[in-house]
């Protein structure tokens, strides 16, 4: 039944996180024995203090007994103190392992083309943190609780087996019944957490779509969906409370009932001499001071913590499963010719293809521009050329080898794709420039910097060793693009694909950047943001839906109304726009 | 002002469930009273046992009290959960509804908004209960202390002496921990910040094969986090063992004092049990030190929620939608953001049954102008009218049913494809939805989805163009007076776009259409073009007439260097 709360995956993740915690756990177990001393002896000592001290006219002896109890408390406090470093030794590495796993999985998934959104990431980091808090809380409450329970039961049996025989059976029965009651409760708690996620997702969906909902006058409908999810959540909260009330009954039957039995049977036992007055008070102390509070804690807080821990771990295990590694050949491309052969790509098995039967060859050293309306699939083509997407049909080959089959280091060393959103990270300027070529010398850097006209920017940032702490705010979009261009220029890649990578530069800087790349050894493919950028290329590939046209600026201007429209010279004749443009372009 | 808002919100939340709250407090108080009776009853029962007297009545009373406590707890748990749940639902729904009314300038970033609704609303809803619970149990602890004094003033005094020491330890711990926790949270934020930053570069990382480098960079602060965590443990260790020692020692001291009382005959031995009982209830107050922090935290959350709710929503109009063909007029309209004028002195008349193109360079104010008509945004000055009535006077729901939008990047919402197109309009039939999808040229790809219109939206991977077509279908499905297509065909290829334009002309004939256009071809297909330049109307005329102006042609060419080439082009005429 517990399996539902903590699934196999979750348990595996927990085991992974606790790997190497054996020593601290053993140490904690050892200290726990000392920690149990007061629970074991408290009732017994109280009995002795009364029977051999305060009740028999020897108050000094009574005080001595109590002093002994004080000493045991001192021992417990020391044991607890000694345990803390070991607790930290379990909990902190557990958190470290989870954070490591999470960062690893999130980035690997992003690198596999499935980036998580910011909300999901922050939810995950919160969950890793809550595993730390929950496991710490469990180690600090559940563990001493177990120890206390065992010790107090032992103490009671030692003090008076008669009273123990009356008290322990119902208590143990309640303890045994608890997992049964717990099963139902835990399942409801699990459902509660799922309902909470559902509510979060629904609220997120609605708030993200706020503009569209308002524009559609669909607020009542949207609010109703959130309201339904919130009501579901509230309903399950009430159900959890109801299931939780079973614990009040357990406490009543397992904790209070034995006490009453003890009190009812007490007079006869005392009268029969089976129990001394002190022993009775002592037995009652065990029950009210240790067993009852332990039962209350166990059914209340500990059960809740355990359910939360289980659900959170299960969730984390689900989302942090590492993506499968792609198979790759060890083939090495022969040459740098980029061949596109009957390439077809669609976003889903049933979606209309974005690229259909595209064939072309880009010779080594050539400069090709790709143009087309936004959303038409230019970036998808760039991804296909760089081997980041799996073609539906046909393939892209570099030096005769399909790019998807190249192993990652070879592919990435050969082809550099530069997206529009320039990625500059916190670190030195040099680290950023050498990102794709760790072996680049200062002279290499100087060369690229001069070619791209980066010197001024780099001086302003404090030279190559200048530190960037928050590039997102320290640098403008254009400056970040310049740095990234510098990085790619420094790299050894022989095929460079600029996917609107210069869109934030002014036309002059863009022209200089493109000239720098055209002058660099290797092939250049530019997804053009401005028509001026397309004009610098020898050949232009125009994407228009699943159709594509290849030609020079002048040829396309002549043959394609779409191109003319893009260039801003829309020619008359309304029918032209409706006329289907013939099939695929072939180089 | 921040806290005032929070206090008001809390009172309001409490007032909404007033009767339940009163019942809850009554129950809590009864429970505490019963709990307070237990040690006394226990002692009485034990005294009877020890005195070998008849224990029937004391034990019966004790038993009844215990049953009553269990019953009170059962009811309390149930009632507390439903009360808090009801408040939370109310607050969440209200906040979401309010956030939806805010215009685009006042809208919170979605992540922040979600956090406020999900975290602050439940804790705010719980707060009145938490405060009531804390007050009642603190009063209970105080009563237990009085009972201690009552049984033996010496025992009461010993406990009272320990109180300031406990508080001092707790206080020192809290102030030290706050700093340490702060350091911990900062490092934690550093890691998630790094992770989010790396995610923005997902495509670069993917293309560069540098995921391992990125992972180690993001994880660089992890040892620091571990160290900060250990500092917190260290501080806890100091405080916890002191408290672990102090509280039991106080208990032992109290027992010693009372033991002497037993020896001196002042106290009956059974009273020892009563003393330990009251001692436990009185010490319970120390457990609530954490609750105070929780309350402070929840109050801060309530403040954030109150802030969001205090953002003024645009006032609803009172007049019904006037009868009319859909003539729109903007007079002297201005919109500012951060002290900068985005639209200025803008006058524009859109005759009914006209297809008007809004063109201009990016940042000229096209989308902003379009947003004014359906009141997605209210102007800072000037007036917008629909069929002669100011839009802010028309009832909002009626206005927004009359003015329908499609966007360049529609946010699709709904369960199935059908539900997405008919979102919020259960009255639309399958035929309505299918015909709208056909007009938007979305029917073909919907037909290819497994399940067609019943396909799950989230399970259907779509390109930008396909999403746009669903957004268009969503607009087409709604009968309206004014249709505003804000760059809503930018992702379509020219053939599809021409087909959709055709549908706009035929299907929406007789309605007013406003089309934000980036392509010359799109503008050419419209009856009239309003040319916006830096937040003002530069000209309103037919595309063919404006085409003579090189500045106008330059609007459609991305590069500023283009006009010289464009002048060579022969004149265009427009049918």
PDB file of N, CA and C in Angstrom, chain A residues 73-136:
ATOM      1  N   UNK A  73      18.636  13.130  31.202  1.00  0.00           N
ATOM      2  CA  UNK A  73      18.251  14.160  30.232  1.00  0.00           C
ATOM      3  C   UNK A  73      19.482  14.836  29.647  1.00  0.00           C
ATOM      4  N   UNK A  74      20.469  15.027  30.530  1.00  0.00           N
ATOM      5  CA  UNK A  74      21.728  15.633  30.080  1.00  0.00           C
ATOM      6  C   UNK A  74      22.368  14.748  29.013  1.00  0.00           C
ATOM      7  N   UNK A  75      22.358  13.437  29.280  1.00  0.00           N
ATOM      8  CA  UNK A  75      22.916  12.478  28.323  1.00  0.00           C
ATOM      9  C   UNK A  75      22.171  12.596  26.992  1.00  0.00           C
ATOM     10  N   UNK A  76      20.824  12.708  27.090  1.00  0.00           N
ATOM     11  CA  UNK A  76      20.043  12.782  25.869  1.00  0.00           C
ATOM     12  C   UNK A  76      20.387  14.045  25.075  1.00  0.00           C
ATOM     13  N   UNK A  77      20.512  15.168  25.817  1.00  0.00           N
ATOM     14  CA  UNK A  77      20.831  16.415  25.131  1.00  0.00           C
ATOM     15  C   UNK A  77      22.177  16.301  24.420  1.00  0.00           C
ATOM     16  N   UNK A  78      23.141  15.648  25.081  1.00  0.00           N
ATOM     17  CA  UNK A  78      24.467  15.491  24.451  1.00  0.00           C
ATOM     18  C   UNK A  78      24.388  14.594  23.225  1.00  0.00           C
ATOM     19  N   UNK A  79      23.592  13.528  23.371  1.00  0.00           N
ATOM     20  CA  UNK A  79      23.445  12.612  22.244  1.00  0.00           C
ATOM     21  C   UNK A  79      22.846  13.355  21.054  1.00  0.00           C
ATOM     22  N   UNK A  80      21.865  14.153  21.349  1.00  0.00           N
ATOM     23  CA  UNK A  80      21.209  14.906  20.278  1.00  0.00           C
ATOM     24  C   UNK A  80      22.192  15.875  19.622  1.00  0.00           C
ATOM     25  N   UNK A  81      22.974  16.517  20.466  1.00  0.00           N
ATOM     26  CA  UNK A  81      23.954  17.474  19.987  1.00  0.00           C
ATOM     27  C   UNK A  81      24.967  16.773  19.084  1.00  0.00           C
ATOM     28  N   UNK A  82      25.381  15.587  19.521  1.00  0.00           N
ATOM     29  CA  UNK A  82      26.394  14.855  18.763  1.00  0.00           C
ATOM     30  C   UNK A  82      25.849  14.366  17.429  1.00  0.00           C
ATOM     31  N   UNK A  83      24.537  14.239  17.350  1.00  0.00           N
ATOM     32  CA  UNK A  83      23.946  13.670  16.152  1.00  0.00           C
ATOM     33  C   UNK A  83      23.863  14.658  14.995  1.00  0.00           C
ATOM     34  N   UNK A  84      23.798  15.950  15.303  1.00  0.00           N
ATOM     35  CA  UNK A  84      23.552  16.948  14.264  1.00  0.00           C
ATOM     36  C   UNK A  84      24.485  16.880  13.060  1.00  0.00           C
ATOM     37  N   UNK A  85      25.815  16.799  13.308  1.00  0.00           N
ATOM     38  CA  UNK A  85      26.692  16.743  12.127  1.00  0.00           C
ATOM     39  C   UNK A  85      26.377  15.548  11.236  1.00  0.00           C
ATOM     40  N   UNK A  86      25.968  14.430  11.852  1.00  0.00           N
ATOM     41  CA  UNK A  86      25.664  13.236  11.059  1.00  0.00           C
ATOM     42  C   UNK A  86      24.362  13.416  10.284  1.00  0.00           C
ATOM     43  N   UNK A  87      23.408  14.108  10.918  1.00  0.00           N
ATOM     44  CA  UNK A  87      22.163  14.413  10.209  1.00  0.00           C
ATOM     45  C   UNK A  87      22.481  15.248   8.973  1.00  0.00           C
ATOM     46  N   UNK A  88      23.311  16.287   9.175  1.00  0.00           N
ATOM     47  CA  UNK A  88      23.697  17.142   8.051  1.00  0.00           C
ATOM     48  C   UNK A  88      24.396  16.309   6.991  1.00  0.00           C
ATOM     49  N   UNK A  89      25.155  15.312   7.458  1.00  0.00           N
ATOM     50  CA  UNK A  89      25.919  14.453   6.547  1.00  0.00           C
ATOM     51  C   UNK A  89      25.007  13.573   5.691  1.00  0.00           C
ATOM     52  N   UNK A  90      23.781  13.385   6.136  1.00  0.00           N
ATOM     53  CA  UNK A  90      22.823  12.623   5.329  1.00  0.00           C
ATOM     54  C   UNK A  90      22.009  13.558   4.438  1.00  0.00           C
ATOM     55  N   UNK A  91      21.498  14.622   5.067  1.00  0.00           N
ATOM     56  CA  UNK A  91      20.517  15.462   4.379  1.00  0.00           C
ATOM     57  C   UNK A  91      21.160  16.336   3.295  1.00  0.00           C
ATOM     58  N   UNK A  92      22.289  16.941   3.600  1.00  0.00           N
ATOM     59  CA  UNK A  92      22.901  17.842   2.611  1.00  0.00           C
ATOM     60  C   UNK A  92      23.339  17.084   1.348  1.00  0.00           C
ATOM     61  N   UNK A  93      24.027  15.942   1.505  1.00  0.00           N
ATOM     62  CA  UNK A  93      24.359  15.188   0.278  1.00  0.00           C
ATOM     63  C   UNK A  93      23.115  14.731  -0.486  1.00  0.00           C
ATOM     64  N   UNK A  94      22.033  14.430   0.247  1.00  0.00           N
ATOM     65  CA  UNK A  94      20.792  14.034  -0.436  1.00  0.00           C
ATOM     66  C   UNK A  94      20.322  15.180  -1.331  1.00  0.00           C
ATOM     67  N   UNK A  95      20.311  16.398  -0.762  1.00  0.00           N
ATOM     68  CA  UNK A  95      19.891  17.559  -1.545  1.00  0.00           C
ATOM     69  C   UNK A  95      20.851  17.780  -2.729  1.00  0.00           C
ATOM     70  N   UNK A  96      22.148  17.670  -2.416  1.00  0.00           N
ATOM     71  CA  UNK A  96      23.146  17.831  -3.495  1.00  0.00           C
ATOM     72  C   UNK A  96      22.852  16.869  -4.645  1.00  0.00           C
ATOM     73  N   UNK A  97      22.586  15.622  -4.291  1.00  0.00           N
ATOM     74  CA  UNK A  97      22.352  14.608  -5.326  1.00  0.00           C
ATOM     75  C   UNK A  97      21.117  14.961  -6.145  1.00  0.00           C
ATOM     76  N   UNK A  98      20.069  15.424  -5.441  1.00  0.00           N
ATOM     77  CA  UNK A  98      18.842  15.772  -6.159  1.00  0.00           C
ATOM     78  C   UNK A  98      19.054  16.961  -7.074  1.00  0.00           C
ATOM     79  N   UNK A  99      19.711  18.000  -6.557  1.00  0.00           N
ATOM     80  CA  UNK A  99      19.950  19.193  -7.375  1.00  0.00           C
ATOM     81  C   UNK A  99      20.789  18.813  -8.592  1.00  0.00           C
ATOM     82  N   UNK A 100      21.811  17.977  -8.355  1.00  0.00           N
ATOM     83  CA  UNK A 100      22.678  17.560  -9.449  1.00  0.00           C
ATOM     84  C   UNK A 100      21.874  16.814 -10.510  1.00  0.00           C
ATOM     85  N   UNK A 101      21.043  15.895 -10.048  1.00  0.00           N
ATOM     86  CA  UNK A 101      20.230  15.093 -10.953  1.00  0.00           C
ATOM     87  C   UNK A 101      19.279  15.987 -11.754  1.00  0.00           C
ATOM     88  N   UNK A 102      18.703  16.956 -11.040  1.00  0.00           N
ATOM     89  CA  UNK A 102      17.710  17.836 -11.639  1.00  0.00           C
ATOM     90  C   UNK A 102      18.334  18.747 -12.701  1.00  0.00           C
ATOM     91  N   UNK A 103      19.461  19.352 -12.350  1.00  0.00           N
ATOM     92  CA  UNK A 103      20.139  20.249 -13.295  1.00  0.00           C
ATOM     93  C   UNK A 103      20.569  19.435 -14.512  1.00  0.00           C
ATOM     94  N   UNK A 104      21.108  18.262 -14.232  1.00  0.00           N
ATOM     95  CA  UNK A 104      21.565  17.380 -15.296  1.00  0.00           C
ATOM     96  C   UNK A 104      20.410  17.052 -16.244  1.00  0.00           C
ATOM     97  N   UNK A 105      19.283  16.595 -15.658  1.00  0.00           N
ATOM     98  CA  UNK A 105      18.158  16.175 -16.499  1.00  0.00           C
ATOM     99  C   UNK A 105      17.552  17.360 -17.243  1.00  0.00           C
ATOM    100  N   UNK A 106      17.399  18.489 -16.548  1.00  0.00           N
ATOM    101  CA  UNK A 106      16.779  19.657 -17.185  1.00  0.00           C
ATOM    102  C   UNK A 106      17.604  20.103 -18.378  1.00  0.00           C
ATOM    103  N   UNK A 107      18.930  20.180 -18.186  1.00  0.00           N
ATOM    104  CA  UNK A 107      19.773  20.658 -19.289  1.00  0.00           C
ATOM    105  C   UNK A 107      19.874  19.625 -20.398  1.00  0.00           C
ATOM    106  N   UNK A 108      19.935  18.346 -20.030  1.00  0.00           N
ATOM    107  CA  UNK A 108      20.018  17.319 -21.077  1.00  0.00           C
ATOM    108  C   UNK A 108      18.730  17.277 -21.886  1.00  0.00           C
ATOM    109  N   UNK A 109      17.593  17.458 -21.197  1.00  0.00           N
ATOM    110  CA  UNK A 109      16.336  17.484 -21.930  1.00  0.00           C
ATOM    111  C   UNK A 109      16.277  18.702 -22.840  1.00  0.00           C
ATOM    112  N   UNK A 110      16.763  19.835 -22.320  1.00  0.00           N
ATOM    113  CA  UNK A 110      16.780  21.049 -23.140  1.00  0.00           C
ATOM    114  C   UNK A 110      17.669  20.824 -24.356  1.00  0.00           C
ATOM    115  N   UNK A 111      18.799  20.168 -24.123  1.00  0.00           N
ATOM    116  CA  UNK A 111      19.732  19.919 -25.220  1.00  0.00           C
ATOM    117  C   UNK A 111      19.173  18.890 -26.197  1.00  0.00           C
ATOM    118  N   UNK A 112      18.177  18.123 -25.745  1.00  0.00           N
ATOM    119  CA  UNK A 112      17.541  17.165 -26.648  1.00  0.00           C
ATOM    120  C   UNK A 112      16.348  17.818 -27.339  1.00  0.00           C
ATOM    121  N   UNK A 113      16.188  19.130 -27.127  1.00  0.00           N
ATOM    122  CA  UNK A 113      15.133  19.852 -27.832  1.00  0.00           C
ATOM    123  C   UNK A 113      13.847  19.980 -27.065  1.00  0.00           C
ATOM    124  N   UNK A 114      13.861  19.654 -25.759  1.00  0.00           N
ATOM    125  CA  UNK A 114      12.638  19.807 -24.977  1.00  0.00           C
ATOM    126  C   UNK A 114      12.899  20.697 -23.766  1.00  0.00           C
ATOM    127  N   UNK A 115      13.124  22.004 -24.003  1.00  0.00           N
ATOM    128  CA  UNK A 115      13.437  22.862 -22.869  1.00  0.00           C
ATOM    129  C   UNK A 115      12.225  23.063 -21.971  1.00  0.00           C
ATOM    130  N   UNK A 116      12.463  23.019 -20.641  1.00  0.00           N
ATOM    131  CA  UNK A 116      11.387  23.239 -19.679  1.00  0.00           C
ATOM    132  C   UNK A 116      11.146  24.737 -19.568  1.00  0.00           C
ATOM    133  N   UNK A 117       9.910  25.126 -19.179  1.00  0.00           N
ATOM    134  CA  UNK A 117       9.666  26.549 -19.002  1.00  0.00           C
ATOM    135  C   UNK A 117      10.100  26.980 -17.606  1.00  0.00           C
ATOM    136  N   UNK A 118      10.179  28.298 -17.420  1.00  0.00           N
ATOM    137  CA  UNK A 118      10.707  28.846 -16.166  1.00  0.00           C
ATOM    138  C   UNK A 118       9.880  28.396 -14.966  1.00  0.00           C
ATOM    139  N   UNK A 119       8.560  28.356 -15.145  1.00  0.00           N
ATOM    140  CA  UNK A 119       7.697  27.971 -14.018  1.00  0.00           C
ATOM    141  C   UNK A 119       7.997  26.544 -13.583  1.00  0.00           C
ATOM    142  N   UNK A 120       8.176  25.660 -14.560  1.00  0.00           N
ATOM    143  CA  UNK A 120       8.467  24.261 -14.238  1.00  0.00           C
ATOM    144  C   UNK A 120       9.800  24.153 -13.514  1.00  0.00           C
ATOM    145  N   UNK A 121      10.790  24.923 -13.970  1.00  0.00           N
ATOM    146  CA  UNK A 121      12.106  24.864 -13.347  1.00  0.00           C
ATOM    147  C   UNK A 121      12.031  25.317 -11.901  1.00  0.00           C
ATOM    148  N   UNK A 122      11.292  26.412 -11.658  1.00  0.00           N
ATOM    149  CA  UNK A 122      11.262  26.890 -10.284  1.00  0.00           C
ATOM    150  C   UNK A 122      10.475  25.915  -9.404  1.00  0.00           C
ATOM    151  N   UNK A 123       9.476  25.238 -10.005  1.00  0.00           N
ATOM    152  CA  UNK A 123       8.739  24.251  -9.225  1.00  0.00           C
ATOM    153  C   UNK A 123       9.670  23.101  -8.840  1.00  0.00           C
ATOM    154  N   UNK A 124      10.507  22.693  -9.802  1.00  0.00           N
ATOM    155  CA  UNK A 124      11.426  21.592  -9.537  1.00  0.00           C
ATOM    156  C   UNK A 124      12.424  21.944  -8.446  1.00  0.00           C
ATOM    157  N   UNK A 125      12.995  23.159  -8.520  1.00  0.00           N
ATOM    158  CA  UNK A 125      13.981  23.508  -7.507  1.00  0.00           C
ATOM    159  C   UNK A 125      13.319  23.578  -6.135  1.00  0.00           C
ATOM    160  N   UNK A 126      12.076  24.059  -6.123  1.00  0.00           N
ATOM    161  CA  UNK A 126      11.351  24.084  -4.842  1.00  0.00           C
ATOM    162  C   UNK A 126      11.154  22.673  -4.316  1.00  0.00           C
ATOM    163  N   UNK A 127      10.869  21.728  -5.230  1.00  0.00           N
ATOM    164  CA  UNK A 127      10.616  20.360  -4.789  1.00  0.00           C
ATOM    165  C   UNK A 127      11.885  19.708  -4.243  1.00  0.00           C
ATOM    166  N   UNK A 128      13.028  19.978  -4.892  1.00  0.00           N
ATOM    167  CA  UNK A 128      14.286  19.430  -4.382  1.00  0.00           C
ATOM    168  C   UNK A 128      14.535  19.955  -2.977  1.00  0.00           C
ATOM    169  N   UNK A 129      14.217  21.223  -2.782  1.00  0.00           N
ATOM    170  CA  UNK A 129      14.395  21.860  -1.486  1.00  0.00           C
ATOM    171  C   UNK A 129      13.454  21.231  -0.467  1.00  0.00           C
ATOM    172  N   UNK A 130      12.239  20.902  -0.890  1.00  0.00           N
ATOM    173  CA  UNK A 130      11.298  20.367   0.089  1.00  0.00           C
ATOM    174  C   UNK A 130      11.686  18.938   0.467  1.00  0.00           C
ATOM    175  N   UNK A 131      12.368  18.216  -0.424  1.00  0.00           N
ATOM    176  CA  UNK A 131      12.861  16.892  -0.025  1.00  0.00           C
ATOM    177  C   UNK A 131      13.875  17.054   1.107  1.00  0.00           C
ATOM    178  N   UNK A 132      14.698  18.084   1.006  1.00  0.00           N
ATOM    179  CA  UNK A 132      15.668  18.333   2.065  1.00  0.00           C
ATOM    180  C   UNK A 132      14.943  18.612   3.379  1.00  0.00           C
ATOM    181  N   UNK A 133      13.974  19.527   3.338  1.00  0.00           N
ATOM    182  CA  UNK A 133      13.262  19.890   4.560  1.00  0.00           C
ATOM    183  C   UNK A 133      12.509  18.694   5.145  1.00  0.00           C
ATOM    184  N   UNK A 134      11.855  17.930   4.250  1.00  0.00           N
ATOM    185  CA  UNK A 134      11.048  16.806   4.726  1.00  0.00           C
ATOM    186  C   UNK A 134      11.910  15.717   5.330  1.00  0.00           C
ATOM    187  N   UNK A 135      13.026  15.403   4.654  1.00  0.00           N
ATOM    188  CA  UNK A 135      13.847  14.317   5.192  1.00  0.00           C
ATOM    189  C   UNK A 135      14.496  14.761   6.501  1.00  0.00           C
ATOM    190  N   UNK A 136      14.863  16.050   6.585  1.00  0.00           N
ATOM    191  CA  UNK A 136      15.413  16.544   7.845  1.00  0.00           C
ATOM    192  C   UNK A 136      14.367  16.432   8.949  1.00  0.00           C
TER     193      UNK A 136
END
